[in-house]
Structures are given as C-alpha cells and as structure tokens.
Amino acid sequence: MHMLNLGILAHVDAGKTSLTERLLHSAGVIDEIGSVDDGNTRTDTLALERRRGITIKSAVVSFPLDGVTINLIDTPGHPDFIAEVERVLGVLDGVVLVISAVEGVQAQTRVLMRTLRRLRLPTLLFVNKIDRGGARHEAVLREISARLTPAIVPMGAATGLGTRTARFTAGLGPSAALDVLTGHDDALLAAYVENTVTDVALHRSLVAQTGEALVHPVYFGSAATGAGVDALLTGIETLLPAAGGDADGPVSATVFKVARGPAGEKVAYARMFSGTLRTRDRVPFGTDGAEGRITGISVFGHGTDTREDSVAAGRIARLTGLGDIRIGDAIGEPRKAYEHFFAPPTLETVVVPGPGVNRGALHLALTQLAEQDPLIGLRGDERRQETSVSLYGEVQKEVIQATLAEDYGLDVTFRETTPLCVERPVGTGQAVEFNKKDPNPFLATVGLRVDPAPVGSGVGFRLEVELGSMPYAFFKAVEDTVRETLDQGLHGWQVTDCLVTMTHSGYSPRQSHAHQAFDKSMSSTGADFRGVTPLVLIEALRRAGTRVHEPLRRFRVEAPADTLGALLPVLAGLAAVPEKTRNREDVCVLEGTVPAARVHALEQKLPGLTRGEGEMESSFAHYAPVTHGTIPQRPRTDHNPLNRKEYLLNVTRRVGV
C-alpha cells in the first residue's frame, strides 16, 4: 500500500483542525466529529490546546484512503509556534494549505506559501468556511492569485455561499486550467493549438505539474458541513505523490518531534526515508557520533499508533530508546542538513520563579521544554541566578507559563519581553597573544582577525597558518571557542555576519623530566587555547567595533480611511515607519516596518484607534541598526573577557599579574 505523509497548514483560525476532524470522519476513522470549541478534537490532545482552542504541538494521525495510507500531520497556525511547522516541513510529501473564505489570504498564509514554493512541496489549496456569512469565491481566487501565486487551477465552483446549504461542485474548468498548465507542458500547448486536448491529457498534465509543485489546485468547501471535502480527498489521493524510499536500502530517518512518555522516557517521532528499522537495532544518530538501541517502535494506522517490530521507508514512527536524541537529528545515514525555513525568535524574557519554586526543578522543566522546542533557547546566568528564554511572541510566553504550572507544578512569571538583538562588526580588527610572553598566562599563541561578512552569512572561520604547525585538536579548540565566544559581543548580543581568521599559532610541545611523567605545567593543552582565545577575539572585536542591530517586523494595517489621522502619530511614537499607503474605497492600507519590541503595543492600541475595525498582520523583515534611544546592552553570562583581570581570575590561577 502506498504511503503519503500529508501536512495541514494554515493561518490561525482558518479551520485547519476542524478540517482534520472532517477528513478523519469521512475516512471512517472516527464516528463523531470533534469540535475545537468543545475541546474534543483528535489531534489537539494537550489540555492547554483544548482550553485555548488552538493547536500548539504538531500531531500525527493516520487513515486509509482507497489504495493510499495517509499519515496526516496537524500543525499549529499561530505564528508564535511557527517553529513547530518548520520541523514538520522536511518530512512531508504533500500539503493542504487552508484559507478562510471569509478572511481570505492572511499574513501567515503568505509566509507559509512562500516557504512551500521555495521547498517545491506539492500543495493543494482548500478554501474553507464557504457556509459562513461573508464567504467569497471569485474575490478569494483573485487574492490567491495576487498575493500567493498565479499558478492556481480552480477544481470546481462554490454555490450558495454564506448559507448552511453552500456546496462545491467539482469539475476541472478546461479554459482556466489550460491557461496555467500549458505554460509548463509543451505537448499540451501543441494539442491546444491543434484543438485536440482531451480530458485525459488535461488530468495527466495536472497530476504531473501538481507533483512538481508547478501548479496548485484550489478546492472550496466547509469543514463544518462537509461540503467539498470528498472532492478534496479525491485530490489528495490522485494528485499528490506517494512517499518514496527503498525499504531495503541503508537506514535513513529524520526526527521532527520529541516528546516524553508516561515514564518520562524520550519518544522520537521520525520519518523513514530509506531502509527498515527494527526493534533492538543499534543505530547512529545526530552529528556527534552518538549511538543508541531502539527499544520500541509504534507506527501510525487507522487513527491510532500500534506497536510493531519494524518500520520501513516512507512511514512515520514513534521510537523509544534513543535517550539523547534531539529534534532535527538524523538516524542512520544523514539525508541532508537540517534546514531553517523561518526567521528565528526575535524576543527574549527572563523566567521569574514564584514563591517556593525550586530553581533546580525549574531548570529541569525548562530543559525538557527546550528538548521539545529547540527554539526555546535557554540562557542561564549563574551569577544572577536567572534563566532567559527566547520567544516568537506573547502567546508563546503564556503557553510556557501554563505548561510549567499544569505539567510541572511550577508557578512562574516573566519579566518584560525584550527584543533579541545581534551585533555586526563595523570594520576589521585583529589581536594576538604570544606563548610565554607576558601578560599571557596560557601556553598558547593565538592571533585572530575579524572582518565583516555579507548579511545573512553567519560566522565563518578560516586559517592563515599552516594546518600542520600544531596538533589539529588545538585548532579545533580555537574554532569551537571562537563560535562560543561570539554568542556575546561587546554589548552582550550574539555576533553574526563576520569572518574570523586565525593569523598566528604556536604551542609548547609535550615536556617531561628525566624518568618522570608528562609535565602539564610546561606543555600546552586544549585548555590553554580555550582560555586565551576569548581574550584575543574580544580584543579584535573591540578594535573592529560592532554595531547593535534590532529586529524589525514588516506590518500591514487595514483600517477605516477616516482613522488614518489618529493612526499615524501612534505609529511614529512606536518608531514605526510607514512605507506604502493606499486607499481602497473607504479602507486605508498601511505597510511598513516597526521594531519587534513595539509590535505587541501596536496590536493593543489598534482596536481603540480604529473603532475595533482595524486589522493588522506582521512578519519578520530584517535586522537594522539601532538608531533611537540608548544602545541596548545584554548582561553577560560568561567570564567577561572584556575585563582582562576579572576574566583571568575566573578562568585560571596561573595569573602573573
């Protein structure tokens, strides 16, 4: 039986989870359709998800569809949980992108579609809620074409919009389909010119181009009433490509989710791309050469997961036994590097334990949450006894707070959310510390030069010295320490978009006295290179200079035209910069950028400024130099190489000063 790993994606509240319930019901997996409002849906299993009515964690459920078994993955729609979507994209064979017939194309819809097109993931569009008041047909198709992609093929027509009797009549419109399909099919174009196009040829071209993500079929319907769902199921079965993979090949799988079992054991959700994995198999995983033994395998089928002795290519399984497994790890042969499709978190907050909360228990709980969501970046400050977490938004903060309270019994609050800035070098700077020369107390020579690099290039490291001039382990110690040190620049922020070059190297060879063992005090060790590198690097950075950049978000506000006069001063007060303004009848559309730290304030002010009629969407734009107020500083959590004396006192007692 063929397998298809299918993702359901959408902007929040487009009806994604409701559609999942309807698909499961239509496939005969469940007898009664769950309701998001009632908190009894199959995929929203967390108590918090059911109470809030939003999907927070991706969930897998399987159902048979004629000759295809569908592993359906329901993903969060709220932008605060975009990282959960990111991890799923790499294991999918196809996607259904849900759009509301009332709200139309929204901010998250565009973010998702841009990524799906870049990844060339076969995608069907389902316009939901045709039974709701205000539902639109032609207007939504125009929005999709203008704001998502013009390469769409309407798969039928919706009638009775805005009523409980709304229906979708399936039927491939030859004229509309030909305009799109002939752009990528010369044979179909020739047949069109010769007036010999057949329905079979049209459908064959549609299948081929959908599978290559060149075109996107569009269905209309209602998850609430079931209208159009049968047509969508037919499209899923006939238009999306089945999972590939050689079951007899080498084992290769990717972990996209990590959870905890009833006994606290790690459970890894993995997509098998090649080979067959069996219970008790010992397999390598991750990038550091770790190995583990598979102690349990559960595969998905008929609405639930069942214990099996093996899992083959194309399937998704829950694996136990790999205690150190992390999200993004490859099992067996790596398929490709784990990719980041969306912008990283741009906000940060300090977790404040409530009265009586044990800090050790809090740290353990936060560590387990970070296992399940690696972009909850934990940053411990031992001197201040504080832990910071990185965030996408305020809703995510509320979810972390509720999860700690309900699952771990830990009462916490948070400090004010602040933006996560970055530092970039302004110019070139270099520094060197020589072995056995004051004031260097380390038995190591390290010289480094820092140069600016193109935006988005990250951190590069290269050598200008001979690789054979000293043991490779010492070079590795320098490179690893450079990358670690760059987590905190001159102002405490992560330094990025730079090239670090090692210009000097030297060491003291292994020394020993007659008839005695190795004398560590006279011989270089990796600790010497790890100790001196931060001093050299920070001095080079100091000479190069760095500039702090803050995250900006692109915003789009639609509001009544007569409220523009009230909006503009508030935008200016929040350091927002309107870049485009246009009027559409009695509605004004404003587009521009705003500091990420001010987005929440703008969202709170908008209803009062626009009589409750204003709508806003935002997405990450870029980092820009801080130009207003004082330069933001971030408290350091390292041994502070900015202060040489303090650093040396903390790192080593072999200080000659």
XYZ file of C-alpha atoms in Angstrom, residues 78-80 82 107-108 111 343-347 391-393 550-556 575-577 579 591-600 602-603 616-624:
47
model
C -0.493 30.726 15.315
C 2.749 32.494 14.261
C 4.176 32.114 17.787
C 5.979 28.598 13.589
C -0.231 37.075 6.968
C 0.651 33.525 7.972
C 4.594 33.180 4.956
C 13.209 33.545 10.938
C 14.483 32.671 14.439
C 12.791 34.066 17.582
C 13.326 37.803 17.993
C 12.183 38.249 21.597
C 10.218 33.690 22.131
C 8.243 34.427 18.998
C 5.507 36.307 20.850
C 17.460 45.221 16.398
C 14.822 43.012 14.731
C 12.236 44.804 12.623
C 8.896 43.383 11.593
C 7.001 44.220 8.448
C 3.430 45.261 9.257
C 0.275 45.673 7.224
C 9.184 54.105 15.867
C 7.187 52.504 13.043
C 7.970 53.655 9.519
C 6.407 52.841 3.570
C 2.511 48.916 5.078
C 5.891 49.480 6.699
C 8.294 48.324 9.401
C 8.182 48.512 13.178
C 10.679 47.381 15.856
C 9.779 43.884 17.054
C 9.670 45.164 20.637
C 6.797 47.530 19.726
C 4.551 45.091 17.834
C 2.601 43.971 20.899
C 0.697 48.384 18.384
C -1.628 45.370 18.436
C -3.028 44.017 11.466
C -0.611 41.365 10.307
C 3.147 41.276 10.771
C 6.129 39.118 9.878
C 9.881 39.275 10.396
C 11.552 41.716 7.995
C 15.247 42.133 8.853
C 17.701 43.448 11.417
C 18.510 47.169 11.328
